[in-house]
XYZ file of C-alpha atoms in Angstrom:
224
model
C 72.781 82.882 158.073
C 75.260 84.358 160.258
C 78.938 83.846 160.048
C 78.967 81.684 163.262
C 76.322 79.125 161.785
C 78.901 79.079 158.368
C 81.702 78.025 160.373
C 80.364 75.976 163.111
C 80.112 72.569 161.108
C 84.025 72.966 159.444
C 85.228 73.563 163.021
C 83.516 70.113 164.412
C 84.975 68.189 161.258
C 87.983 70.141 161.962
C 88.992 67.876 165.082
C 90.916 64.774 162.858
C 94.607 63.857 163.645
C 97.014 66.375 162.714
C 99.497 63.912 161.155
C 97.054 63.113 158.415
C 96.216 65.877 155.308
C 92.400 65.534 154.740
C 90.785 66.085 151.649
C 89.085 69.332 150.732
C 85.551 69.416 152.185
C 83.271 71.098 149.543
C 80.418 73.380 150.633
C 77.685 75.074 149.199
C 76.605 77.896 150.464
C 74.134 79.934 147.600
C 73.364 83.206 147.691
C 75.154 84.737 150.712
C 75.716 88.236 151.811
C 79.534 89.283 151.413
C 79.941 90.776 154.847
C 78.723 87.402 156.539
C 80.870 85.231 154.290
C 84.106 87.321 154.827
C 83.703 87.211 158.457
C 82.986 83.481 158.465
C 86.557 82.981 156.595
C 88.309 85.282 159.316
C 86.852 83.046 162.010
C 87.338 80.197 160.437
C 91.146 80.575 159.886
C 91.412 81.762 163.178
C 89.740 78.658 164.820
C 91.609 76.395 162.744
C 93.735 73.574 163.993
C 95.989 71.487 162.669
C 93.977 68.821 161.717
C 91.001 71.012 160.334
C 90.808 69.995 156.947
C 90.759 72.576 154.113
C 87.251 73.635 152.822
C 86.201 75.533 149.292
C 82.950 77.773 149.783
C 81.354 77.765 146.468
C 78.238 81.306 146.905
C 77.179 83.819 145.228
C 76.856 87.787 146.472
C 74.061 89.697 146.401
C 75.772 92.920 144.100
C 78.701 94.441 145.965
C 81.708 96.273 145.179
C 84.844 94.754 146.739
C 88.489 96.274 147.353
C 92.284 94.819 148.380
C 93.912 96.321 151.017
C 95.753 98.531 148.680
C 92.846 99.702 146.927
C 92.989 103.114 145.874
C 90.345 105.566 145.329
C 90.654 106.672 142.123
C 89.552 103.053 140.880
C 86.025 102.677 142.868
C 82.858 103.712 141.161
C 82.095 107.282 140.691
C 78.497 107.185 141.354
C 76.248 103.736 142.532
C 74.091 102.513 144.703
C 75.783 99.320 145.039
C 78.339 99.490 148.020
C 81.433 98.940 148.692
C 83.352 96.839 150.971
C 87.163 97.509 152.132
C 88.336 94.033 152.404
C 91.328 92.056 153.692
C 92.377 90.492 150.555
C 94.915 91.571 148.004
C 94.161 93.424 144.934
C 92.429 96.448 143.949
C 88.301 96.691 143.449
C 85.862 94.400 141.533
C 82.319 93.605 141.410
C 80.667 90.553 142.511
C 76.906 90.048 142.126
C 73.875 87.077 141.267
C 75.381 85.390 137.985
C 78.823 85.099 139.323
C 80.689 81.875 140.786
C 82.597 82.305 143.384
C 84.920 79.661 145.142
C 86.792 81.065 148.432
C 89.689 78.531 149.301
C 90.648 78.356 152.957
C 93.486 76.346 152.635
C 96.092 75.878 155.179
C 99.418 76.660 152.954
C 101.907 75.572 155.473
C 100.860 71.971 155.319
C 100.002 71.696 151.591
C 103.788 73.161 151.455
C 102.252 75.938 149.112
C 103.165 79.171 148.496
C 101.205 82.628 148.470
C 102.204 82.661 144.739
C 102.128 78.469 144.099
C 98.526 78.899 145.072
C 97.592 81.614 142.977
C 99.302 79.410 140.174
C 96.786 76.771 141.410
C 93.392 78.328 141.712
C 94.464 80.301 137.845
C 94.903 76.642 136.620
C 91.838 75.256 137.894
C 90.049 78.204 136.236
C 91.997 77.210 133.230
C 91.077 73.707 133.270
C 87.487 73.749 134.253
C 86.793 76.671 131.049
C 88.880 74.382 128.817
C 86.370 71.819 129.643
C 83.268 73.871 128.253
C 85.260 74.534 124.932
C 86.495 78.053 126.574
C 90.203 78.556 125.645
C 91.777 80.789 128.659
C 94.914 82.311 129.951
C 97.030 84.557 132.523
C 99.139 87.103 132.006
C 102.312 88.472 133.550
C 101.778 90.798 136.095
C 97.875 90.968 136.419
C 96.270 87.994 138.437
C 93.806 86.951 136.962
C 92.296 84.678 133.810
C 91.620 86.126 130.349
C 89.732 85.218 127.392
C 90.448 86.867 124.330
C 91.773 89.519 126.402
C 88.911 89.612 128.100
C 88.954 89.221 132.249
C 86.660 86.355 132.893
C 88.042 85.510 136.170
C 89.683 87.371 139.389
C 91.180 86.533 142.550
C 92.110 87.979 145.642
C 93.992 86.003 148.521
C 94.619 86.793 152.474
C 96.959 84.514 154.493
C 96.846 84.555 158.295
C 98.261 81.580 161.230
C 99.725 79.949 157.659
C 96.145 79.427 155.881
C 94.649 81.604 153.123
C 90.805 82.629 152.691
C 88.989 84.719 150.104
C 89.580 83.269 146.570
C 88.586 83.458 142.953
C 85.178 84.741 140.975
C 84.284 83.882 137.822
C 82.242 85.574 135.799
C 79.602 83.052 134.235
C 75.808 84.680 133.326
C 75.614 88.095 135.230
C 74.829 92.054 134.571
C 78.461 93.073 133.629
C 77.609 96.571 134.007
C 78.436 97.382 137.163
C 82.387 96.717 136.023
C 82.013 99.809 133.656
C 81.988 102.196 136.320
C 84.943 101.096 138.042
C 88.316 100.575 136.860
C 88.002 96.433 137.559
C 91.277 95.342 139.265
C 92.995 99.092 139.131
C 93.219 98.814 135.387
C 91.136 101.553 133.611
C 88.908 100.583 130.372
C 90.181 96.799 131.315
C 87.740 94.335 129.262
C 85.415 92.017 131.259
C 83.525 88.990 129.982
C 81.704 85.572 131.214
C 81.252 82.176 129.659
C 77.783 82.907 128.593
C 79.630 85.303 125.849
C 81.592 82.241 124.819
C 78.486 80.031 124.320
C 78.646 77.851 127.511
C 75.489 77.076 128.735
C 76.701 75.698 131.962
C 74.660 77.747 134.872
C 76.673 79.280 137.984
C 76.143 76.539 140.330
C 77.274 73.856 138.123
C 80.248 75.895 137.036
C 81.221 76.611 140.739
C 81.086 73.353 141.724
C 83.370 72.242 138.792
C 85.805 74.981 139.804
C 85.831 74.033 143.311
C 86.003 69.989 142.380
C 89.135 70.837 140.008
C 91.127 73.298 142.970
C 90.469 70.198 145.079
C 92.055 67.937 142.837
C 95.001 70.097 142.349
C 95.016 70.157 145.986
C 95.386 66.874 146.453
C 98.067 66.134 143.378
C 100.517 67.982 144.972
């Protein structure tokens, strides 16, 4: 599918009245190469009007090593065949790949009256929320964006913001090879842990656990 065909749909819901603040429109996208998805979001927040309503992409990757716009060298891998991407977002490098949920948020901040941060806050809480739901007890921690269990990064996020609205999101690590986070330093931290929920006993499969993500960021959304 090509980036084009990805946005096309959003951008003819996208033509509602400005004065009102539509609900998150939930898609589903599956398996989707990274390159096509990332330029889908950048034309998508650049088409944007004021009255397009927000939209949460819940995909997976194909495997495919990902780095912020700060990313430095001395974190990517030091020999793979998987490759990597220099991306728009914030953050350092991390691996995304089949077995892995992934929720991008293109959210227009201004008129949700959010913050970079306040959203960040919102998309860790969701995470939060939707793991404390499968019996998964999670948390942040001060200074590295992110979730953790037991110490343990289960989830990672990376945000751009452009014309007021943010794209690329949050991954969560749910039944996937987690080997390909061994030879990087994942999220510029060296020897940093990584897990997923099937190490915490959830049986819950990626799709379903995407979808739950995306349903709760919605909510939050719309709570504010």
């Amino acid at each position: 599918m090509k980036a084009e065909e990805l946005v096309s749909a959003g951008m003819q819901r996208g033509r509602a009245s400005a004065s009102a603040r539509p609900a998150p429109l939930i898609r589903r996208l599956g398996v989707t190469d990274y390159a096509t998805s990332w330029e889908a979001m950048r034309r998508f927040t650049a088409e944007r009007g004021a009255g397009t309503p927000d939209e949460l992409w819940v995909l997976e990757h194909p495997p495919v090593y990902t780095s912020g716009i700060a990313g430095r060298s001395e974190h990517f891998p030091r020999t793979s065949s998987i490759p990597l991407v220099r991306a728009d977002r914030g953050g350092q490098i991390t691996y995304h790949g089949p077995g892995q949920a992934i929720v991008y948020t293109l959210v227009d901040l201004e008129r949700r009256r959010l913050t970079v941060r306040g959203m960040v806050v919102l998309i860790e809480q969701a995470v939060i929320e939707t793991l404390a739901q499968c019996g998964v007890s999670a948390e942040t921690k001060t200074g590295a964006p992110g979730v953790y269990v037991e110490g343990a990064k289960i989830a990672a996020l990376g945000l751009r913001v452009r014309r007021g609205g943010c794209y690329h999101g949050v991954a969560l690590n749910v039944d996937m090879d987690l080997a390909p986070f061994s030879d990087i330093d994942p999220c510029g931290y060296p020897g940093l842990a990584v897990t997923q929920t099937s190490a915490h006993g959830v049986a819950a499969g990626v799709q379903e656990l995407g979808e739950a993500l995306a349903r709760r960021i919605a909510q939050l959304l719309e709570v504010r």
